[in-house]
Amino acid sequence: MKVLLINGSPNEAGCTFTALSEAARILEEEGIETEMFQLGKKPIRGCIGCGGCVNKGRCVFDDDAVNRAIEKAEGADGYIIGSPVYFASANGALIALLDRMFYAAGKCFVYKPAAAVVSARRAGTTASIDEINKYFSIRNMPVVSSKYWTMVHGNTPEEVKQDLEGMQIMRTLGRNMAWMLKCIEAGKKAGIDAPEAETPVKTNFIR
Ligand SMILES: Cc1cc2nc3c(=O)[nH]c(=O)nc-3n(C[C@H](O)[C@H](O)[C@H](O)COP(=O)(O)O)c2cc1C
């Protein structure tokens, strides 16, 4: 079993990375493979709503990180999506990535557990967690929680490490994610499959 961790921050070894790494460390201890996908500093364009991805599972634009992230997501059993808080929101590059990933390849996420992790100097954390959770809750994904909201505080990795409660929240998240994955796996072995989906109904409120 494998968990894909996405670091939305341009700082590849910054605060968000520090938080994600603590959760990843525990997942590995629990026997779950992990992989960190770094968005880095290169630009990621926003979704243009062209619909070119429909039934293809890939975005029409192949010149940035999105299709590479989709390939990684397809091979994962669970996800932890991390973001620095920018103006009380998840950072723009991450949102551009998630819009395009979930639109082009939403099917690969279905019924797989996921969690949001955010890092902030001070504020905007719960709004940013809510924002990321919305991708999960439109794709039948069980949301994994921790003993408190999944945030750390700091402007530098050293400050984040001093947020002892935040670091404990990350370790607890790692354990909870491992437990959820093991329960799903055990369920499959016992013949409990994912629920059967109904034929989709789409109502656009135009009459
Ligand atoms: C453009 C920008 C906007 C920010 N907005 C906020 C904010 O609204 N609230 C906050 O507490 N910190 C804010 N910060 C600080 C970062 O969220 C914080 O330093 C975070 O831990 C950085 O994570 P990173 O090292 O993974 O990039 C902002 C930083 C930047 C660059």
GROMACS .gro file of C-alpha atoms and ligand atoms in nm, residues 7 9-11 13-17 83-89 119-124 152-157 160, ligand 1:
model
   60
    7ASN     CA    1   0.371   1.930  -0.123
    9SER     CA    2   0.467   2.470  -0.148
   10PRO     CA    3   0.737   2.616  -0.373
   11ASN     CA    4   0.972   2.551  -0.077
   13ALA     CA    5   1.218   2.158   0.223
   14GLY     CA    6   1.004   2.419   0.399
   15CYS     CA    7   0.732   2.413   0.662
   16THR     CA    8   0.472   2.211   0.471
   17PHE     CA    9   0.739   1.956   0.381
   83SER     CA   10  -0.021   2.345   0.139
   84PRO     CA   11   0.123   2.661   0.288
   85VAL     CA   12  -0.149   2.913   0.373
   86TYR     CA   13  -0.144   3.209   0.132
   87PHE     CA   14  -0.390   3.485   0.219
   88ALA     CA   15  -0.605   3.245   0.421
   89SER     CA   16  -0.624   2.997   0.132
  119SER     CA   17   0.120   2.522   0.737
  120ALA     CA   18   0.077   2.886   0.834
  121ARG     CA   19   0.262   3.150   1.025
  122ARG     CA   20  -0.056   3.237   1.212
  123ALA     CA   21  -0.403   3.229   1.049
  124GLY     CA   22  -0.621   3.102   0.766
  152VAL     CA   23   0.122   2.327   1.185
  153HIS     CA   24   0.240   2.678   1.264
  154GLY     CA   25   0.569   2.836   1.163
  155ASN     CA   26   0.757   3.044   0.910
  156THR     CA   27   1.058   2.812   0.901
  157PRO     CA   28   1.100   2.435   0.939
  160VAL     CA   29   0.736   2.406   1.276
  208LIG     C1   30   0.208   3.500  -0.045
  208LIG     C2   31   0.205   3.453   0.098
  208LIG     C3   32   0.089   3.464   0.172
  208LIG     C4   33   0.084   3.419   0.304
  208LIG     N1   34  -0.034   3.430   0.371
  208LIG     C5   35  -0.041   3.383   0.498
  208LIG     C6   36  -0.166   3.386   0.569
  208LIG     O1   37  -0.270   3.425   0.520
  208LIG     N2   38  -0.166   3.342   0.697
  208LIG     C7   39  -0.052   3.296   0.759
  208LIG     O2   40  -0.059   3.259   0.874
  208LIG     N3   41   0.066   3.287   0.692
  208LIG     C8   42   0.072   3.328   0.564
  208LIG     N4   43   0.192   3.317   0.495
  208LIG     C9   44   0.305   3.247   0.560
  208LIG    C10   45   0.313   3.097   0.520
  208LIG     O3   46   0.187   3.038   0.519
  208LIG    C11   47   0.399   3.020   0.618
  208LIG     O4   48   0.526   3.076   0.632
  208LIG    C12   49   0.410   2.873   0.578
  208LIG     O5   50   0.446   2.796   0.690
  208LIG    C13   51   0.513   2.853   0.467
  208LIG     O6   52   0.518   2.716   0.431
  208LIG     P1   53   0.630   2.658   0.332
  208LIG     O7   54   0.763   2.676   0.398
  208LIG     O8   55   0.596   2.514   0.315
  208LIG     O9   56   0.619   2.734   0.204
  208LIG    C14   57   0.199   3.362   0.363
  208LIG    C15   58   0.318   3.349   0.288
  208LIG    C16   59   0.321   3.395   0.157
  208LIG    C17   60   0.448   3.378   0.077
   0.00000   0.00000   0.00000
